[in-house]
Amino acid sequence: MTLEMVSSNKSFGGWHRQYRHHSETLGCPMRLAVFLPPQAEQGPVPALYWLSGLTCTDENFMQKAGAQRVAAELGIALIAPDTSPRGEGVADDPAYDLGMGAGFYLNATQTPWAAHYRMYDYVTRELPTLLEATLPVSGQRAISGHSMGGHGALIAALREPGRYRSVSAFSPISHPMDCPWGQKAFTAYLGTEQDRWREWDSVQLLRERGAPTLPCRVEVGLDDPFLAEQLGIDTLAEAARAAGWPVQIERHAGYDHSYYFVASFIEAHLRFHARHLGASPQA
C-alpha cells in the first residue's frame, strides 16, 4: 500500500496534507486528509481519527472545524478519511442518505453494497495500518466524529475499545436501529433481519456488551433539527447509565447540527483527547 500526496499546505507550524491511495478493503481509490503537527518532525505523534457525517468528504472537517491550531499546540495528528467508497463501479443511490457519502461506517453484507462498502474495516484496520507505517503517527489513537461519523466513532470504540484511548462525538446517530436514517441504511447495507443490525448500534452494543473502560464525551445542540427524530441522545444516556459507563454528555442551548456547532466545541474535545493520548504540547 502506498500513499500519493495530492496537496500540502503549511498550517500552524505543521502540515495539512491530502493523500490518495488504493484501498484493498474497499476495492477502489480513496482520498483522505491528514494534519501533522510541528511535533511530528521529531517523531511519531498520537492521532485523532475524525469520521464525518452524511454528504461529507475528507475536506469538511479540515476546512470548517478550525481544529489545526489546537492540534498543533497539543501535538496531535488529525486524520479525516472520506465517508464512503467512491469511483467507477461503486454502487450509489440518488438519495443523500444512502450510497456515496453515506457509508455509515459498517461492513455491508447485501448486494450491491457488499462489494465495496466495508468502511468499518477501512477506518479501524486498513487506514491505521497504512498511516502508522508511512507517516509519523503512532499507535496511540483516539476517535471522534459528527452525526453519522459520531455513530461510527461510538461503534468503533464499543466494538474494539482496545484500539483507542478515548472517544468523543458531536450530535451522534446513537440508536440507528430506531431512527429513519439508520433504518434506511441498515436495511440496504445489512438486510431486513434486524438481529444483524444490533452489532452496529451504539445503544444495543452498550446493552449487550456492557461499558468499555475508555473515556467518552458527547456534545449535542438543543436546537439541532435532528435531535428528536434521528439522534437518540437520551436513549444513549440511559443505556450508558445502565451499563455503568460515565459518558460526559454536554447539551448546549441554541446550537444546531452544523459545523458552526462543531467549531465552537472542537477545542474542548481535542483537550479531552490529549489528556488520554499522552500528547506532547508545545513548550
GROMACS .gro file of C-alpha atoms in nm:
model
  283
    1MET     CA    1   0.000   0.000   0.000
    2THR     CA    2   0.134   0.343  -0.092
    3LEU     CA    3   0.019   0.698  -0.028
    4GLU     CA    4   0.024   0.959  -0.303
    5MET     CA    5   0.028   1.320  -0.185
    6VAL     CA    6  -0.233   1.536  -0.360
    7SER     CA    7  -0.169   1.868  -0.184
    8SER     CA    8   0.033   2.013   0.104
    9ASN     CA    9  -0.025   2.336   0.297
   10LYS     CA   10   0.170   2.475   0.591
   11SER     CA   11  -0.063   2.537   0.885
   12PHE     CA   12   0.017   2.648   1.244
   13GLY     CA   13   0.374   2.523   1.209
   14GLY     CA   14   0.258   2.182   1.086
   15TRP     CA   15   0.126   2.048   0.757
   16HIS     CA   16  -0.221   1.985   0.623
   17ARG     CA   17  -0.192   1.724   0.351
   18GLN     CA   18  -0.434   1.544   0.125
   19TYR     CA   19  -0.349   1.193   0.011
   20ARG     CA   20  -0.496   0.925  -0.209
   21HIS     CA   21  -0.433   0.554  -0.220
   22HIS     CA   22  -0.589   0.235  -0.346
   23SER     CA   23  -0.786   0.059  -0.072
   24GLU     CA   24  -0.773  -0.318  -0.084
   25THR     CA   25  -1.056  -0.332   0.171
   26LEU     CA   26  -1.292  -0.116  -0.036
   27GLY     CA   27  -1.166  -0.211  -0.379
   28CYS     CA   28  -1.140   0.147  -0.502
   29PRO     CA   29  -0.922   0.459  -0.476
   30MET     CA   30  -0.970   0.659  -0.155
   31ARG     CA   31  -0.880   1.012  -0.054
   32LEU     CA   32  -0.806   1.135   0.296
   33ALA     CA   33  -0.674   1.441   0.477
   34VAL     CA   34  -0.405   1.448   0.747
   35PHE     CA   35  -0.284   1.733   0.966
   36LEU     CA   36   0.062   1.669   1.108
   37PRO     CA   37   0.153   1.900   1.399
   38PRO     CA   38   0.503   2.050   1.432
   39GLN     CA   39   0.596   1.780   1.686
   40ALA     CA   40   0.575   1.518   1.408
   41GLU     CA   41   0.910   1.646   1.279
   42GLN     CA   42   1.069   1.498   1.592
   43GLY     CA   43   0.896   1.159   1.575
   44PRO     CA   44   0.560   0.982   1.571
   45VAL     CA   45   0.269   1.163   1.738
   46PRO     CA   46  -0.067   1.031   1.860
   47ALA     CA   47  -0.361   1.059   1.623
   48LEU     CA   48  -0.725   1.157   1.639
   49TYR     CA   49  -0.932   0.985   1.370
   50TRP     CA   50  -1.227   1.204   1.269
   51LEU     CA   51  -1.530   1.046   1.098
   52SER     CA   52  -1.753   1.290   0.915
   53GLY     CA   53  -2.128   1.280   0.855
   54LEU     CA   54  -2.373   1.232   0.571
   55THR     CA   55  -2.278   1.400   0.238
   56CYS     CA   56  -1.930   1.492   0.367
   57THR     CA   57  -1.584   1.412   0.233
   58ASP     CA   58  -1.237   1.432   0.388
   59GLU     CA   59  -1.245   1.809   0.338
   60ASN     CA   60  -1.536   1.922   0.557
   61PHE     CA   61  -1.377   1.880   0.898
   62MET     CA   62  -1.035   2.009   0.795
   63GLN     CA   63  -1.175   2.323   0.632
   64LYS     CA   64  -1.460   2.408   0.871
   65ALA     CA   65  -1.382   2.285   1.223
   66GLY     CA   66  -1.081   2.506   1.294
   67ALA     CA   67  -0.902   2.222   1.471
   68GLN     CA   68  -0.547   2.268   1.344
   69ARG     CA   69  -0.439   2.545   1.583
   70VAL     CA   70  -0.512   2.343   1.897
   71ALA     CA   71  -0.390   2.017   1.744
   72ALA     CA   72  -0.059   2.191   1.668
   73GLU     CA   73  -0.034   2.311   2.026
   74LEU     CA   74  -0.115   1.968   2.171
   75GLY     CA   75   0.093   1.760   1.931
   76ILE     CA   76  -0.194   1.555   1.790
   77ALA     CA   77  -0.227   1.443   1.428
   78LEU     CA   78  -0.574   1.478   1.275
   79ILE     CA   79  -0.684   1.212   1.028
   80ALA     CA   80  -1.001   1.257   0.825
   81PRO     CA   81  -1.096   0.976   0.586
   82ASP     CA   82  -1.376   1.001   0.333
   83THR     CA   83  -1.725   0.889   0.436
   84SER     CA   84  -1.772   0.612   0.179
   85PRO     CA   85  -1.611   0.437  -0.116
   86ARG     CA   86  -1.634   0.626  -0.444
   87GLY     CA   87  -1.548   0.580  -0.808
   88GLU     CA   88  -1.639   0.390  -1.118
   89GLY     CA   89  -1.823   0.068  -1.042
   90VAL     CA   90  -1.907   0.163  -0.683
   91ALA     CA   91  -2.278   0.130  -0.604
   92ASP     CA   92  -2.467   0.454  -0.536
   93ASP     CA   93  -2.817   0.585  -0.477
   94PRO     CA   94  -2.977   0.917  -0.576
   95ALA     CA   95  -3.066   0.997  -0.215
   96TYR     CA   96  -2.821   1.187   0.007
   97ASP     CA   97  -2.855   0.935   0.292
   98LEU     CA   98  -2.754   0.618   0.106
   99GLY     CA   99  -2.458   0.525  -0.111
  100MET     CA  100  -2.166   0.757  -0.179
  101GLY     CA  101  -2.122   0.997   0.110
  102ALA     CA  102  -2.330   0.773   0.337
  103GLY     CA  103  -2.126   0.461   0.412
  104PHE     CA  104  -2.236   0.451   0.780
  105TYR     CA  105  -1.901   0.302   0.889
  106LEU     CA  106  -2.020  -0.057   0.878
  107ASN     CA  107  -1.938  -0.365   0.672
  108ALA     CA  108  -2.219  -0.418   0.423
  109THR     CA  109  -2.343  -0.769   0.355
  110GLN     CA  110  -2.606  -0.707   0.088
  111THR     CA  111  -2.583  -0.676  -0.291
  112PRO     CA  112  -2.473  -0.444  -0.450
  113TRP     CA  113  -2.319  -0.273  -0.145
  114ALA     CA  114  -2.109  -0.560  -0.009
  115ALA     CA  115  -1.857  -0.536  -0.294
  116HIS     CA  116  -1.719  -0.200  -0.171
  117TYR     CA  117  -1.895  -0.074   0.142
  118ARG     CA  118  -1.670  -0.201   0.422
  119MET     CA  119  -1.598   0.132   0.587
  120TYR     CA  120  -1.566  -0.016   0.936
  121ASP     CA  121  -1.274  -0.236   0.837
  122TYR     CA  122  -1.125   0.052   0.639
  123VAL     CA  123  -1.122   0.309   0.919
  124THR     CA  124  -1.035   0.072   1.204
  125ARG     CA  125  -0.781  -0.153   1.031
  126GLU     CA  126  -0.654  -0.073   0.684
  127LEU     CA  127  -0.613   0.302   0.729
  128PRO     CA  128  -0.430   0.295   1.067
  129THR     CA  129  -0.201   0.019   0.941
  130LEU     CA  130  -0.115   0.222   0.632
  131LEU     CA  131  -0.064   0.555   0.808
  132GLU     CA  132   0.135   0.418   1.101
  133ALA     CA  133   0.371   0.251   0.853
  134THR     CA  134   0.421   0.553   0.629
  135LEU     CA  135   0.365   0.872   0.833
  136PRO     CA  136   0.496   0.992   1.171
  137VAL     CA  137   0.183   0.886   1.359
  138SER     CA  138   0.186   0.636   1.643
  139GLY     CA  139  -0.047   0.360   1.752
  140GLN     CA  140  -0.189   0.584   2.024
  141ARG     CA  141  -0.530   0.654   1.875
  142ALA     CA  142  -0.845   0.842   1.967
  143ILE     CA  143  -1.160   0.855   1.758
  144SER     CA  144  -1.430   1.115   1.714
  145GLY     CA  145  -1.693   1.218   1.462
  146HIS     CA  146  -2.006   1.413   1.378
  147SER     CA  147  -2.359   1.280   1.315
  148MET     CA  148  -2.316   0.962   1.106
  149GLY     CA  149  -1.947   0.991   1.195
  150GLY     CA  150  -2.036   1.017   1.563
  151HIS     CA  151  -2.217   0.687   1.519
  152GLY     CA  152  -1.905   0.545   1.354
  153ALA     CA  153  -1.678   0.665   1.635
  154LEU     CA  154  -1.901   0.521   1.906
  155ILE     CA  155  -1.940   0.179   1.748
  156ALA     CA  156  -1.567   0.152   1.679
  157ALA     CA  157  -1.492   0.230   2.043
  158LEU     CA  158  -1.762  -0.002   2.176
  159ARG     CA  159  -1.675  -0.293   1.947
  160GLU     CA  160  -1.297  -0.267   1.994
  161PRO     CA  161  -1.213  -0.041   2.287
  162GLY     CA  162  -0.855  -0.166   2.299
  163ARG     CA  163  -0.777   0.012   1.974
  164TYR     CA  164  -0.843   0.358   2.120
  165ARG     CA  165  -0.751   0.569   2.423
  166SER     CA  166  -1.068   0.783   2.414
  167VAL     CA  167  -1.380   0.852   2.207
  168SER     CA  168  -1.598   1.154   2.150
  169ALA     CA  169  -1.887   1.251   1.927
  170PHE     CA  170  -2.079   1.554   1.810
  171SER     CA  171  -2.454   1.500   1.753
  172PRO     CA  172  -2.409   1.124   1.701
  173ILE     CA  173  -2.673   0.898   1.548
  174SER     CA  174  -2.670   0.698   1.869
  175HIS     CA  175  -2.950   0.447   1.814
  176PRO     CA  176  -2.968   0.392   1.435
  177MET     CA  177  -3.198   0.090   1.469
  178ASP     CA  178  -3.463   0.332   1.595
  179CYS     CA  179  -3.434   0.627   1.356
  180PRO     CA  180  -3.516   0.685   0.987
  181TRP     CA  181  -3.156   0.744   0.874
  182GLY     CA  182  -3.030   0.428   1.040
  183GLN     CA  183  -3.324   0.208   0.941
  184LYS     CA  184  -3.286   0.304   0.576
  185ALA     CA  185  -2.911   0.247   0.569
  186PHE     CA  186  -2.921  -0.076   0.771
  187THR     CA  187  -3.196  -0.224   0.554
  188ALA     CA  188  -2.995  -0.154   0.240
  189TYR     CA  189  -2.650  -0.248   0.367
  190LEU     CA  190  -2.734  -0.530   0.611
  191GLY     CA  191  -3.074  -0.664   0.501
  192THR     CA  192  -3.412  -0.672   0.669
  193GLU     CA  193  -3.321  -0.911   0.951
  194GLN     CA  194  -3.280  -0.674   1.244
  195ASP     CA  195  -3.070  -0.910   1.452
  196ARG     CA  196  -2.789  -0.826   1.208
  197TRP     CA  197  -2.825  -0.457   1.290
  198ARG     CA  198  -2.751  -0.487   1.660
  199GLU     CA  199  -2.373  -0.502   1.631
  200TRP     CA  200  -2.375  -0.165   1.450
  201ASP     CA  201  -2.589   0.023   1.703
  202SER     CA  202  -2.425   0.200   1.999
  203VAL     CA  203  -2.722   0.162   2.231
  204GLN     CA  204  -2.752  -0.209   2.157
  205LEU     CA  205  -2.380  -0.263   2.199
  206LEU     CA  206  -2.394  -0.099   2.542
  207ARG     CA  207  -2.695  -0.308   2.642
  208GLU     CA  208  -2.544  -0.636   2.526
  209ARG     CA  209  -2.169  -0.595   2.581
  210GLY     CA  210  -2.155  -0.351   2.869
  211ALA     CA  211  -1.938  -0.045   2.914
  212PRO     CA  212  -1.582  -0.013   2.781
  213THR     CA  213  -1.312   0.135   3.001
  214LEU     CA  214  -1.221   0.422   2.771
  215PRO     CA  215  -1.349   0.775   2.845
  216CYS     CA  216  -1.622   0.928   2.629
  217ARG     CA  217  -1.754   1.280   2.567
  218VAL     CA  218  -2.065   1.365   2.363
  219GLU     CA  219  -2.170   1.715   2.252
  220VAL     CA  220  -2.519   1.798   2.127
  221GLY     CA  221  -2.701   2.119   2.038
  222LEU     CA  222  -3.051   2.158   2.176
  223ASP     CA  223  -3.161   2.346   1.861
  224ASP     CA  224  -3.046   2.059   1.639
  225PRO     CA  225  -3.335   1.989   1.397
  226PHE     CA  226  -3.247   1.618   1.402
  227LEU     CA  227  -3.229   1.583   1.780
  228ALA     CA  228  -3.573   1.433   1.845
  229GLU     CA  229  -3.613   1.204   1.542
  230GLN     CA  230  -3.262   1.092   1.446
  231LEU     CA  231  -3.003   1.116   1.724
  232GLY     CA  232  -3.132   0.918   2.023
  233ILE     CA  233  -2.915   1.104   2.276
  234ASP     CA  234  -3.146   1.039   2.570
  235THR     CA  235  -3.156   0.669   2.488
  236LEU     CA  236  -2.777   0.663   2.471
  237ALA     CA  237  -2.756   0.837   2.809
  238GLU     CA  238  -2.993   0.582   2.962
  239ALA     CA  239  -2.800   0.288   2.816
  240ALA     CA  240  -2.470   0.433   2.938
  241ARG     CA  241  -2.608   0.482   3.290
  242ALA     CA  242  -2.743   0.128   3.297
  243ALA     CA  243  -2.409  -0.012   3.180
  244GLY     CA  244  -2.209   0.199   3.422
  245TRP     CA  245  -2.029   0.399   3.152
  246PRO     CA  246  -1.968   0.756   3.278
  247VAL     CA  247  -2.023   0.929   2.943
  248GLN     CA  248  -1.986   1.306   2.962
  249ILE     CA  249  -2.284   1.444   2.768
  250GLU     CA  250  -2.283   1.820   2.716
  251ARG     CA  251  -2.607   1.983   2.592
  252HIS     CA  252  -2.598   2.336   2.454
  253ALA     CA  253  -2.895   2.568   2.407
  254GLY     CA  254  -2.914   2.749   2.074
  255TYR     CA  255  -2.669   2.526   1.881
  256ASP     CA  256  -2.771   2.326   1.575
  257HIS     CA  257  -2.626   2.037   1.370
  258SER     CA  258  -2.380   2.241   1.163
  259TYR     CA  259  -2.005   2.285   1.162
  260TYR     CA  260  -2.059   2.616   1.342
  261PHE     CA  261  -2.151   2.393   1.636
  262VAL     CA  262  -1.854   2.161   1.584
  263ALA     CA  263  -1.613   2.455   1.557
  264SER     CA  264  -1.749   2.602   1.880
  265PHE     CA  265  -1.652   2.299   2.090
  266ILE     CA  266  -1.376   2.121   1.898
  267GLU     CA  267  -1.107   2.269   2.124
  268ALA     CA  268  -1.271   2.112   2.430
  269HIS     CA  269  -1.275   1.775   2.253
  270LEU     CA  270  -0.911   1.799   2.147
  271ARG     CA  271  -0.803   1.882   2.502
  272PHE     CA  272  -1.018   1.595   2.631
  273HIS     CA  273  -0.841   1.351   2.396
  274ALA     CA  274  -0.497   1.496   2.468
  275ARG     CA  275  -0.532   1.402   2.835
  276HIS     CA  276  -0.566   1.036   2.737
  277LEU     CA  277  -0.329   1.020   2.440
  278GLY     CA  278  -0.010   1.119   2.613
  279ALA     CA  279   0.036   1.404   2.366
  280SER     CA  280   0.337   1.638   2.388
  281PRO     CA  281   0.221   2.001   2.389
  282GLN     CA  282   0.446   2.272   2.255
  283ALA     CA  283   0.661   2.436   2.521
   0.00000   0.00000   0.00000
